[in-house]
Coordinates of C-alpha atoms in Angstrom, one line a residue:
M121 CA -14.9 2.4 14.0
A122 CA -16.3 5.1 11.7
T123 CA -19.6 6.9 12.0
Q124 CA -21.7 7.4 8.9
T125 CA -24.9 9.5 8.6
I126 CA -27.8 8.2 6.5
A127 CA -28.8 11.1 4.2
D128 CA -32.6 10.5 4.2
T129 CA -33.1 10.1 7.9
G130 CA -30.2 12.0 9.4
E131 CA -29.6 8.9 11.6
S132 CA -26.0 8.0 12.3
I133 CA -24.6 4.5 12.4
T134 CA -21.3 3.1 13.5
T135 CA -19.6 0.8 11.1
G136 CA -16.8 -1.6 11.6
P137 CA -13.6 -1.9 9.7
S138 CA -13.7 -2.6 6.0
K139 CA -13.6 -6.2 4.8
S140 CA -11.4 -5.5 1.9
V141 CA -8.0 -7.3 2.1
G142 CA -5.0 -5.1 1.5
G143 CA -6.1 -3.5 -1.7
G144 CA -2.9 -1.5 -1.6
T145 CA -0.3 -1.5 -4.3
T146 CA 2.3 -3.1 -2.0
V147 CA 0.3 -6.3 -1.5
W148 CA -0.5 -6.7 -5.2
C149 CA 3.1 -5.9 -6.3
L150 CA 4.5 -8.5 -3.8
L151 CA 1.9 -11.0 -4.9
A152 CA 2.9 -10.6 -8.5
L153 CA 6.6 -10.8 -7.7
V154 CA 6.1 -14.0 -5.6
A155 CA 4.0 -15.6 -8.4
C156 CA 6.6 -14.8 -11.0
S157 CA 9.5 -16.1 -8.8
H158 CA 7.6 -19.4 -8.2
F159 CA 6.8 -19.7 -11.9
A160 CA 10.5 -19.4 -12.8
I161 CA 11.5 -22.1 -10.4
A162 CA 8.5 -24.3 -11.5
L163 CA 9.7 -24.1 -15.1
K164 CA 13.1 -25.6 -14.1
Y165 CA 11.9 -28.1 -11.4
F166 CA 8.5 -29.5 -12.5
P167 CA 9.6 -31.3 -15.8
R168 CA 12.3 -33.2 -13.8
L169 CA 9.7 -34.0 -11.0
W170 CA 7.1 -35.3 -13.5
S171 CA 9.5 -37.6 -15.1
Q172 CA 9.7 -39.7 -11.9
G173 CA 7.1 -42.4 -11.7
H174 CA 5.8 -41.6 -8.2
Y175 CA 5.2 -38.0 -9.1
Q176 CA 3.4 -38.6 -12.4
Y177 CA 0.1 -37.4 -11.1
F178 CA 1.4 -34.1 -9.7
P179 CA -0.2 -32.0 -12.5
L180 CA -3.5 -33.5 -11.5
V181 CA -3.0 -32.5 -7.9
L182 CA -2.3 -28.9 -9.1
G183 CA -5.5 -28.9 -11.1
V184 CA -7.5 -30.2 -8.2
I185 CA -6.1 -27.5 -5.9
A186 CA -7.1 -24.8 -8.5
W187 CA -10.6 -26.4 -8.9
L188 CA -11.1 -26.4 -5.1
F189 CA -10.0 -22.8 -4.8
W190 CA -12.3 -21.8 -7.7
S191 CA -15.3 -23.7 -6.1
R192 CA -14.8 -22.1 -2.7
R193 CA -14.1 -18.5 -3.9
S194 CA -17.4 -17.2 -2.7
E195 CA -16.9 -18.6 0.8
I196 CA -13.5 -17.0 0.9
A197 CA -14.9 -13.6 -0.3
N198 CA -17.7 -13.8 2.4
A199 CA -15.4 -14.8 5.3
K200 CA -16.3 -13.1 8.6
T201 CA -12.6 -12.5 9.4
V202 CA -10.0 -11.0 7.2
P203 CA -6.3 -11.3 7.8
S204 CA -4.4 -8.1 8.6
P205 CA -2.7 -6.5 5.6
K206 CA 0.5 -6.4 7.7
V207 CA 0.3 -10.2 8.0
I208 CA -0.3 -10.6 4.3
V209 CA 2.6 -8.4 3.4
G210 CA 4.8 -10.1 5.9
L211 CA 4.0 -13.6 4.6
L212 CA 4.5 -12.6 1.0
A213 CA 7.8 -10.9 1.8
A214 CA 9.0 -14.0 3.7
D215 CA 8.0 -16.2 0.8
L216 CA 9.8 -14.0 -1.7
V217 CA 13.0 -14.0 0.5
A218 CA 12.8 -17.8 0.8
V219 CA 12.4 -18.2 -3.0
L220 CA 15.3 -15.8 -3.7
L221 CA 17.6 -17.6 -1.2
A222 CA 16.7 -21.0 -2.8
T223 CA 17.5 -19.6 -6.2
L224 CA 20.8 -18.1 -5.1
L225 CA 21.9 -21.2 -3.2
N226 CA 20.6 -23.4 -6.1
S227 CA 18.9 -25.7 -3.6
S228 CA 16.4 -27.2 -6.1

């Protein structure tokens, strides 16, 4: 907890931790790397997936997921709890390792 002094009154207040989520360079670099790695796999895998009849609506599902995220973005930004930056970095790193292993093992 940090203590701040209000300039006009001289009154000090105690503030909680910041609500910003891991604005550090590490988080954003990992996020960009994970997004690029998923994009590379998607270019190879999705055309084959969409050619199968029971997956023909898969692009629609991706669009609905994007729309739901877009419509709920203010609720996400105003959430009362924020995940730890260590958890975020850990999950992004684990995802990146899984994608790299899948690519190396050619398990598509």
